[in-house]
PDB file of C-alpha atoms and ligand atoms in Angstrom:
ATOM      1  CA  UNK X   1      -9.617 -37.596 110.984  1.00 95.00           C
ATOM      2  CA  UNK X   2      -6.382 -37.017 108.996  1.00 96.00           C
ATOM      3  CA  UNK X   3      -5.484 -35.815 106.020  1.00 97.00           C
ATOM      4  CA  UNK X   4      -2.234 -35.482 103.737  1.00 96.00           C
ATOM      5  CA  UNK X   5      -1.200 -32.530 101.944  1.00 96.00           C
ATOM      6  CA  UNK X   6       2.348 -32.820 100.294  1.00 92.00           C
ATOM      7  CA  UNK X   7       4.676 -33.862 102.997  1.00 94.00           C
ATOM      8  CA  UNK X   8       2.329 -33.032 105.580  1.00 98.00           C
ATOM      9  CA  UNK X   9      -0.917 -33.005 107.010  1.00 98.00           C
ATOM     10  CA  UNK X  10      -3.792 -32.000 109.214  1.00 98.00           C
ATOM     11  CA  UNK X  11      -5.403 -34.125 111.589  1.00 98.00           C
ATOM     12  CA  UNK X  12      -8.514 -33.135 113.475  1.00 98.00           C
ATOM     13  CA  UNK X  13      -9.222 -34.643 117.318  1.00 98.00           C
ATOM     14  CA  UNK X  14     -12.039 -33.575 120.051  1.00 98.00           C
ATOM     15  CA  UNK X  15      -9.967 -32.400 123.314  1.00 98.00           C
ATOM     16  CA  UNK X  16      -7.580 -29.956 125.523  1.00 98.00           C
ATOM     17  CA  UNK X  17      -4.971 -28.957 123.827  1.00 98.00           C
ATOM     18  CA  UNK X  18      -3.237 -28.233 126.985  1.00 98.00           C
ATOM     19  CA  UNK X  19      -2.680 -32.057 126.774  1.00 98.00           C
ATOM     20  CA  UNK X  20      -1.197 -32.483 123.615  1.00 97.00           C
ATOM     21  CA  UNK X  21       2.382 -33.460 123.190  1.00 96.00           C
ATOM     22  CA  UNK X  22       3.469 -31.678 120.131  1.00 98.00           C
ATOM     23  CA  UNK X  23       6.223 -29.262 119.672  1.00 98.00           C
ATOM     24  CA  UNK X  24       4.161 -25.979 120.102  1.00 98.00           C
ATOM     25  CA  UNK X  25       0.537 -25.152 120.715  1.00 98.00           C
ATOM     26  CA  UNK X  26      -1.522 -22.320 119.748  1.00 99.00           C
ATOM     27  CA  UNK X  27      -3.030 -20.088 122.280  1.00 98.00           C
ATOM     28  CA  UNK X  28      -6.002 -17.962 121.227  1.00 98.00           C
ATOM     29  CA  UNK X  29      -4.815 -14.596 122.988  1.00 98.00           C
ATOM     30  CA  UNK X  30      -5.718 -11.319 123.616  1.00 98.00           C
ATOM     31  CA  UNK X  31      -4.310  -8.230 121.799  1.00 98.00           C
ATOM     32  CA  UNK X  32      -2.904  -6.886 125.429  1.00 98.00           C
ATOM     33  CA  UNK X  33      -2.068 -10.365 126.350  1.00 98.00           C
ATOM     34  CA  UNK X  34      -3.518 -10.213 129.114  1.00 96.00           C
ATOM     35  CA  UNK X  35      -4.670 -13.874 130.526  1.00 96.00           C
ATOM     36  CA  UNK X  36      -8.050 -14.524 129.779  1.00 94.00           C
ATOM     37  CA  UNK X  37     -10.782 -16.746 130.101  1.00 96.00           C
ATOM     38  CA  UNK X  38     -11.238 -19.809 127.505  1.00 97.00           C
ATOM     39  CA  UNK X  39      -8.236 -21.900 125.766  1.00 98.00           C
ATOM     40  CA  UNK X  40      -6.144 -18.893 126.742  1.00 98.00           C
ATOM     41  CA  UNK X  41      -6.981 -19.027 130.747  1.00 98.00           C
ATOM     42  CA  UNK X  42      -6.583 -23.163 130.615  1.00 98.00           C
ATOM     43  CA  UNK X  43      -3.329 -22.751 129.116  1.00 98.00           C
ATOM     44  CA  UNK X  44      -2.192 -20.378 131.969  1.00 98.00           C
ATOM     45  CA  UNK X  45      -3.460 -22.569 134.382  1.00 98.00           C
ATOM     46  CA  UNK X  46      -1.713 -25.584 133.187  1.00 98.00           C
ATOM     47  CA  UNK X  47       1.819 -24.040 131.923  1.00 98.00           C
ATOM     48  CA  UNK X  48       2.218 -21.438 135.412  1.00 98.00           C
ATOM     49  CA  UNK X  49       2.772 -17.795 135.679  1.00 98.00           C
ATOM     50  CA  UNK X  50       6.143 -17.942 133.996  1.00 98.00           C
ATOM     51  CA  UNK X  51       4.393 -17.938 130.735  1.00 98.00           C
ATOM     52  CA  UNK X  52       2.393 -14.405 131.896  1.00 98.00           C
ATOM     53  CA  UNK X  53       5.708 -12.660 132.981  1.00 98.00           C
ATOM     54  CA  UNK X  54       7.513 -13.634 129.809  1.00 98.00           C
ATOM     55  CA  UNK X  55       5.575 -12.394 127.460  1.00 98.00           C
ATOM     56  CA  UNK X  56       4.959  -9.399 129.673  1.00 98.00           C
ATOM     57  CA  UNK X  57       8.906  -8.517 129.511  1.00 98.00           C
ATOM     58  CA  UNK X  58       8.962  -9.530 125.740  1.00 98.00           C
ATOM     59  CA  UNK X  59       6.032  -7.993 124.166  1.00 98.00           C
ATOM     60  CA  UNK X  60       5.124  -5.003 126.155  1.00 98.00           C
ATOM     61  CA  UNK X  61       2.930  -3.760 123.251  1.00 98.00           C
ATOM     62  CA  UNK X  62       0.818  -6.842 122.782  1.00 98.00           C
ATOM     63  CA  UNK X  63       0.729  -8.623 119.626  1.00 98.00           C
ATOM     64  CA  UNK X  64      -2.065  -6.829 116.692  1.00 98.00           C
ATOM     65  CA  UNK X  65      -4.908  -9.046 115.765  1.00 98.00           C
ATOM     66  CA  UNK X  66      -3.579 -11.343 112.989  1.00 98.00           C
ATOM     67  CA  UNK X  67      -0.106 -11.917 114.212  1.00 98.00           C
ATOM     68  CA  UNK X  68       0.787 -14.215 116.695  1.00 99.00           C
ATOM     69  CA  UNK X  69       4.074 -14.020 119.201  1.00 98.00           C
ATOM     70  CA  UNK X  70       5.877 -17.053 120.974  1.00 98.00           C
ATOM     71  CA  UNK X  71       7.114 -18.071 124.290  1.00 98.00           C
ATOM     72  CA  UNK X  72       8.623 -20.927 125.994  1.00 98.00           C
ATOM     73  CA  UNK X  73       6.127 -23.270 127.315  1.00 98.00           C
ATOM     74  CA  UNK X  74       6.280 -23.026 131.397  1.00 98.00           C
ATOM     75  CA  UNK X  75       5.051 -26.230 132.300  1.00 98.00           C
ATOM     76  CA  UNK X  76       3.799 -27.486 129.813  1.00 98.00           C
ATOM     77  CA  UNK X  77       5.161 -30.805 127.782  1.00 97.00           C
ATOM     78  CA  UNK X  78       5.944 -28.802 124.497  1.00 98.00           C
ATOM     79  CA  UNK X  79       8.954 -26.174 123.369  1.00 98.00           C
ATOM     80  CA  UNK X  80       6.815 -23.214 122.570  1.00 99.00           C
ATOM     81  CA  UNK X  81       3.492 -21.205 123.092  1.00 99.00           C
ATOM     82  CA  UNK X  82       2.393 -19.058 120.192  1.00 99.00           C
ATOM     83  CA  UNK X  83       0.141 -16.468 121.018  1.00 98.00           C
ATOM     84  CA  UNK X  84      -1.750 -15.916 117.954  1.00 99.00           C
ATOM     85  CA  UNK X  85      -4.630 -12.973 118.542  1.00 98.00           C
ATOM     86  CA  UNK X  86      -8.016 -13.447 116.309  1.00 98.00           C
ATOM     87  CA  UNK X  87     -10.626 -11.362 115.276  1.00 98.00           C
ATOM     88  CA  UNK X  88     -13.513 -10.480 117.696  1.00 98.00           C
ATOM     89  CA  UNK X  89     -16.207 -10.701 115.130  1.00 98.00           C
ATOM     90  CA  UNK X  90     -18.253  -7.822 113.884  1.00 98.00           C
ATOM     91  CA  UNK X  91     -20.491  -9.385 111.475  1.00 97.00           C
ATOM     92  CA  UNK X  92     -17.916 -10.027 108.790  1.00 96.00           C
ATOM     93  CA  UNK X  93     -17.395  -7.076 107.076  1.00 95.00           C
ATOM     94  CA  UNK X  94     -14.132  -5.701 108.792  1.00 96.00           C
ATOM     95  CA  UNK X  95     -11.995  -8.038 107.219  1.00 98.00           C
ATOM     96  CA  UNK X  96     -12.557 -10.659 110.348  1.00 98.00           C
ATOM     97  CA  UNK X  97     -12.079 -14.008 108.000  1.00 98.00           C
ATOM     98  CA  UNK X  98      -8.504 -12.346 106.405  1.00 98.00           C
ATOM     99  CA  UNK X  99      -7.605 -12.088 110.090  1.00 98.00           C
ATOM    100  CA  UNK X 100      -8.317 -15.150 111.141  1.00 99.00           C
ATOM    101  CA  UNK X 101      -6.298 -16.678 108.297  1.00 98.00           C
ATOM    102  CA  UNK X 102      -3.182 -14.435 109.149  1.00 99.00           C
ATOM    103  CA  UNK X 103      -3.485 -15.825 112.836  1.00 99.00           C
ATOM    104  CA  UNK X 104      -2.928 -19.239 111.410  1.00 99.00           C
ATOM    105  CA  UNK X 105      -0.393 -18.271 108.785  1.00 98.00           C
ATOM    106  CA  UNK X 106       1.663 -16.580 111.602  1.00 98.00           C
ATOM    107  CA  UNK X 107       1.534 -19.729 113.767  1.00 99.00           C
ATOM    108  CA  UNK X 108       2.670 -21.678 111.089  1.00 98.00           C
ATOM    109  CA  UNK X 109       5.442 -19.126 109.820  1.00 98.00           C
ATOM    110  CA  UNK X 110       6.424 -19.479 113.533  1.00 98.00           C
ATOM    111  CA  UNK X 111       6.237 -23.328 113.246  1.00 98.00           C
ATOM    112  CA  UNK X 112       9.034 -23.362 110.504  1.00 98.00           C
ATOM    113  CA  UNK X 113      11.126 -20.054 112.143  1.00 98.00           C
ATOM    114  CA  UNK X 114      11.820 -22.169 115.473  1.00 98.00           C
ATOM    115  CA  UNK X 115      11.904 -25.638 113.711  1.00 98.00           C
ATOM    116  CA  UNK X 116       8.804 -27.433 114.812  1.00 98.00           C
ATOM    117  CA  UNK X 117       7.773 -29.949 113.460  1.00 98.00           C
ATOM    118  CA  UNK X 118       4.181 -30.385 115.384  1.00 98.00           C
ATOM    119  CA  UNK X 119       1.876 -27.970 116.002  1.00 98.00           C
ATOM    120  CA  UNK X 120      -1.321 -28.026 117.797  1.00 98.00           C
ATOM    121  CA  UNK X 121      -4.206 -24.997 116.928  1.00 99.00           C
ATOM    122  CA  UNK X 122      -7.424 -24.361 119.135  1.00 99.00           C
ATOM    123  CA  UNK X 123     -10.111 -23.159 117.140  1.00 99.00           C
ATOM    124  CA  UNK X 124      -9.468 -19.444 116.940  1.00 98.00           C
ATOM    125  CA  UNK X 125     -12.224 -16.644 117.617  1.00 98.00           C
ATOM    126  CA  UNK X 126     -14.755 -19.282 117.852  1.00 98.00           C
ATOM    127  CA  UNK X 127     -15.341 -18.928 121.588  1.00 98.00           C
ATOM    128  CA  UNK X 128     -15.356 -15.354 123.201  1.00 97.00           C
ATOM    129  CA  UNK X 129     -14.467 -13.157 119.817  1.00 98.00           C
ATOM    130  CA  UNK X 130     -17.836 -14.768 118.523  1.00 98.00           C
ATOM    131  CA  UNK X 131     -16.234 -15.938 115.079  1.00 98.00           C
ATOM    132  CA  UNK X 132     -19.319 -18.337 113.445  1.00 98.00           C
ATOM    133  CA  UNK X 133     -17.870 -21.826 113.925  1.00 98.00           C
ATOM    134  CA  UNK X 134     -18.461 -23.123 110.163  1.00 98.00           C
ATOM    135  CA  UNK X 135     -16.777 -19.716 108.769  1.00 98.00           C
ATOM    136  CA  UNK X 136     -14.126 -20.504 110.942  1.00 98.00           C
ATOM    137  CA  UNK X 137     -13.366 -23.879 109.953  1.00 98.00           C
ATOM    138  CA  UNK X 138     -13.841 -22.621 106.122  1.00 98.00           C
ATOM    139  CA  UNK X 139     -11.060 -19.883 106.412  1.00 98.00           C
ATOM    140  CA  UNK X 140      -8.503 -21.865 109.210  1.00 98.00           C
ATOM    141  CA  UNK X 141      -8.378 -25.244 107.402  1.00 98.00           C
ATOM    142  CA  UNK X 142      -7.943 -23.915 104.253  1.00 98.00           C
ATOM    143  CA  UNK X 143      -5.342 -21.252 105.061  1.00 98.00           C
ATOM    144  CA  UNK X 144      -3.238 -24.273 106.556  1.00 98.00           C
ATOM    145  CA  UNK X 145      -3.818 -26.152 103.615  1.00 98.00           C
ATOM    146  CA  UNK X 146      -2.374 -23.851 101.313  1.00 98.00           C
ATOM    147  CA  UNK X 147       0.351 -22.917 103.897  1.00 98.00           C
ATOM    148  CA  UNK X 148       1.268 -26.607 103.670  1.00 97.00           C
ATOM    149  CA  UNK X 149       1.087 -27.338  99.672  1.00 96.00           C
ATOM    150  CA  UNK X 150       3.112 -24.196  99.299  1.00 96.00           C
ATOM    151  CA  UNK X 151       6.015 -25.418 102.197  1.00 95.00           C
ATOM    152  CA  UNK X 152       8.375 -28.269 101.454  1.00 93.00           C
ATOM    153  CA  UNK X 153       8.511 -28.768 105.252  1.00 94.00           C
ATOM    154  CA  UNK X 154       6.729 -31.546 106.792  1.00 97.00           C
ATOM    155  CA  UNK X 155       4.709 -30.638 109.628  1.00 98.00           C
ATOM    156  CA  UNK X 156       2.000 -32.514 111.650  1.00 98.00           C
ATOM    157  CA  UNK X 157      -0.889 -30.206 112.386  1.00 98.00           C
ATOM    158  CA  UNK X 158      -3.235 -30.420 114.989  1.00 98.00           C
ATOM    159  CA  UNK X 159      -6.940 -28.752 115.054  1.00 98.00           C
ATOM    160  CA  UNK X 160      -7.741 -29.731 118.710  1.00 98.00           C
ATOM    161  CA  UNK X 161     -11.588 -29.157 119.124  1.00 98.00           C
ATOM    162  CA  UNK X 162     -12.759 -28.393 122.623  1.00 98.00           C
ATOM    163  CA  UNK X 163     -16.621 -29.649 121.723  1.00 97.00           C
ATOM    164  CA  UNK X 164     -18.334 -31.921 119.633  1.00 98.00           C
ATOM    165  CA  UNK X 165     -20.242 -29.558 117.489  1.00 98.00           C
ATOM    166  CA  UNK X 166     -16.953 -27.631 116.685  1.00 98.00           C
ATOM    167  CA  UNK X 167     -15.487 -31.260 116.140  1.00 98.00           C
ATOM    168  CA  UNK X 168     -17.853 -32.022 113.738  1.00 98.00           C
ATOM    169  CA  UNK X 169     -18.007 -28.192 111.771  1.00 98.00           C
ATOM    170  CA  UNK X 170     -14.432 -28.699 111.024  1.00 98.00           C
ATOM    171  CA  UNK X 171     -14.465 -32.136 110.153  1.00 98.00           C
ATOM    172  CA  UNK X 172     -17.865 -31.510 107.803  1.00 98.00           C
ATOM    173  CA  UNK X 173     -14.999 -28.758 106.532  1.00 98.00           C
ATOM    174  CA  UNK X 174     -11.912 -30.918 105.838  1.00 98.00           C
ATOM    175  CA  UNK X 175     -14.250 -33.757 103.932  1.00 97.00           C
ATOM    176  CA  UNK X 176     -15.418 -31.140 101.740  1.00 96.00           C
ATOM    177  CA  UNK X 177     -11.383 -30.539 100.405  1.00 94.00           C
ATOM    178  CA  UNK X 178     -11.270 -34.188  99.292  1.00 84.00           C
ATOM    179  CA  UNK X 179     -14.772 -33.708  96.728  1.00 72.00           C
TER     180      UNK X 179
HETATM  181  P1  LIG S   1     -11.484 -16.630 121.409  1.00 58.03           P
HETATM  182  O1  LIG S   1     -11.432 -15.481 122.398  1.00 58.03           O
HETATM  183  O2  LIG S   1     -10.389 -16.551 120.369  1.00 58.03           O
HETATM  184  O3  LIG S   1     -12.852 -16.822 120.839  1.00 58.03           O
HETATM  185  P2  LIG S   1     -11.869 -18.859 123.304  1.00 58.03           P
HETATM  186  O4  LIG S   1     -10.837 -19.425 124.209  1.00 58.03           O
HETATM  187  O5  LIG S   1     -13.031 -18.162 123.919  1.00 58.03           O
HETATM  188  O6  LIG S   1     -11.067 -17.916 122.266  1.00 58.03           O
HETATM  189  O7  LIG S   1     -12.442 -20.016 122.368  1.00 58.03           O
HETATM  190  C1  LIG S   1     -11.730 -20.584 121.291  1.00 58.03           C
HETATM  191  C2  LIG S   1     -12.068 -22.059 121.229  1.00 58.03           C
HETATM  192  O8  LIG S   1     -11.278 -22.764 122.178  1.00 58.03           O
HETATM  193  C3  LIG S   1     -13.529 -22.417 121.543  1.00 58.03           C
HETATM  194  O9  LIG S   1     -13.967 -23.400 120.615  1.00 58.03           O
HETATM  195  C4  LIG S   1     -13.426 -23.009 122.952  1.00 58.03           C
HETATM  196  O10 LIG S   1     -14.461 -23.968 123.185  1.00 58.03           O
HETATM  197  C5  LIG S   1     -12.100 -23.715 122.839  1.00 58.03           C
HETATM  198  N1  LIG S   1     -11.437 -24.132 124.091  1.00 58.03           N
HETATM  199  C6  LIG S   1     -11.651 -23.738 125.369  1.00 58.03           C
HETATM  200  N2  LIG S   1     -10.820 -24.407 126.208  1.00 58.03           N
HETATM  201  C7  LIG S   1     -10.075 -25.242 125.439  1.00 58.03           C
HETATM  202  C8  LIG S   1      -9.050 -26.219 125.694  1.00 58.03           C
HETATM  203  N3  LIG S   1      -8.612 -26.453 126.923  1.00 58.03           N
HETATM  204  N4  LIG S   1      -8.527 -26.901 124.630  1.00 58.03           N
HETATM  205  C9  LIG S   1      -8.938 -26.662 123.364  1.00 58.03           C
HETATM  206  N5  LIG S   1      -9.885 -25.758 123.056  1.00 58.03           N
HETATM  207  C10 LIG S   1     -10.450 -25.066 124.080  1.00 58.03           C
END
């Protein structure tokens, strides 16, 4: 499923991002970075320790839940990894969905700061950090929507979606836009 908005647009597929030949991907980190289980531990995996030790050296603080911090991409068939760090969810009312949506926004502030012109996103906080899946799809997709109406930039965006039921919460999301 894809969809336009201005010069770009968002496209939705079921799969591993570590596959995905774009120009960065989106890892859904920790706040330590420390390598985790998940997206995060399958893009560790795949790109080799490099990726660990870099960001170790660069960001010896860890990166604060909302933001998002790159590297290059080890092994992996792209230029960058950004680390973007979602909520762990609470129940909603500790400003979890304004999080989320300044993950994104990071990513795609990165995007344009280190001229990419692809970008491929996991679904954020859905998996571990316990973010509902159909709140989730709500506040990402439409935080990159209005990232991309308000960017003359054209970027191809990515929502790679490990499962079918996530597949399906974020495509039942994206329809929605076009009524
Ligand atoms: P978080 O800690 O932010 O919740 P998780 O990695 O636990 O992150 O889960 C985020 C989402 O990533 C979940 O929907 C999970 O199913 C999905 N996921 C896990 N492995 C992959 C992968 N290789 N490619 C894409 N998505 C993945």
């Amino acid at each position: 499923m894809k969809v336009q908005y201005g010069n770009s647009h968002i496209e939705l597929m079921q799969g591993d991002i570590t596959l995905q030949r774009v120009d960065a991907i989106v890892n859904a980190a920790n706040s330590d970075l420390i390598v985790g289980g998940g997206v995060d531990g399958a893009i560790h995996r795949a790109a080799g320790a490099s990726v660990n030790e870099e960001t170790s050296k660069r960001y010896p603080l860890g990166c604060p839940t909302g933001d998002a911090v790159a590297s290059g991409p080890g092994d992996l068939p792209v230029k960058f990894i950004f680390h973007a760090v979602g909520p762990v969810w609470r129940g909603g009312r500790d400003g979890e969905p304004e999080q989320l949506r300044s993950a994104y926004r990071r990513c795609l502030e990165l995007t344009i700061g280190y001229q990419c012109a692809s970008i491929a996103f996991p679904a954020i906080s859905t998996g571990i950090y316990g973010f509902p899946v159909d709140l989730a799809a709500e506040n990402s997709l439409d935080e990159t929507r209005a990232f991309l109406l308000s960017h003359p930039a054209a970027l191809a965006v990515q929502f790679v979606l490990f499962d079918a039921g996530t597949y399906a919460a974020f495509a039942r999301v994206l329809d929605g836009f076009a009524e």
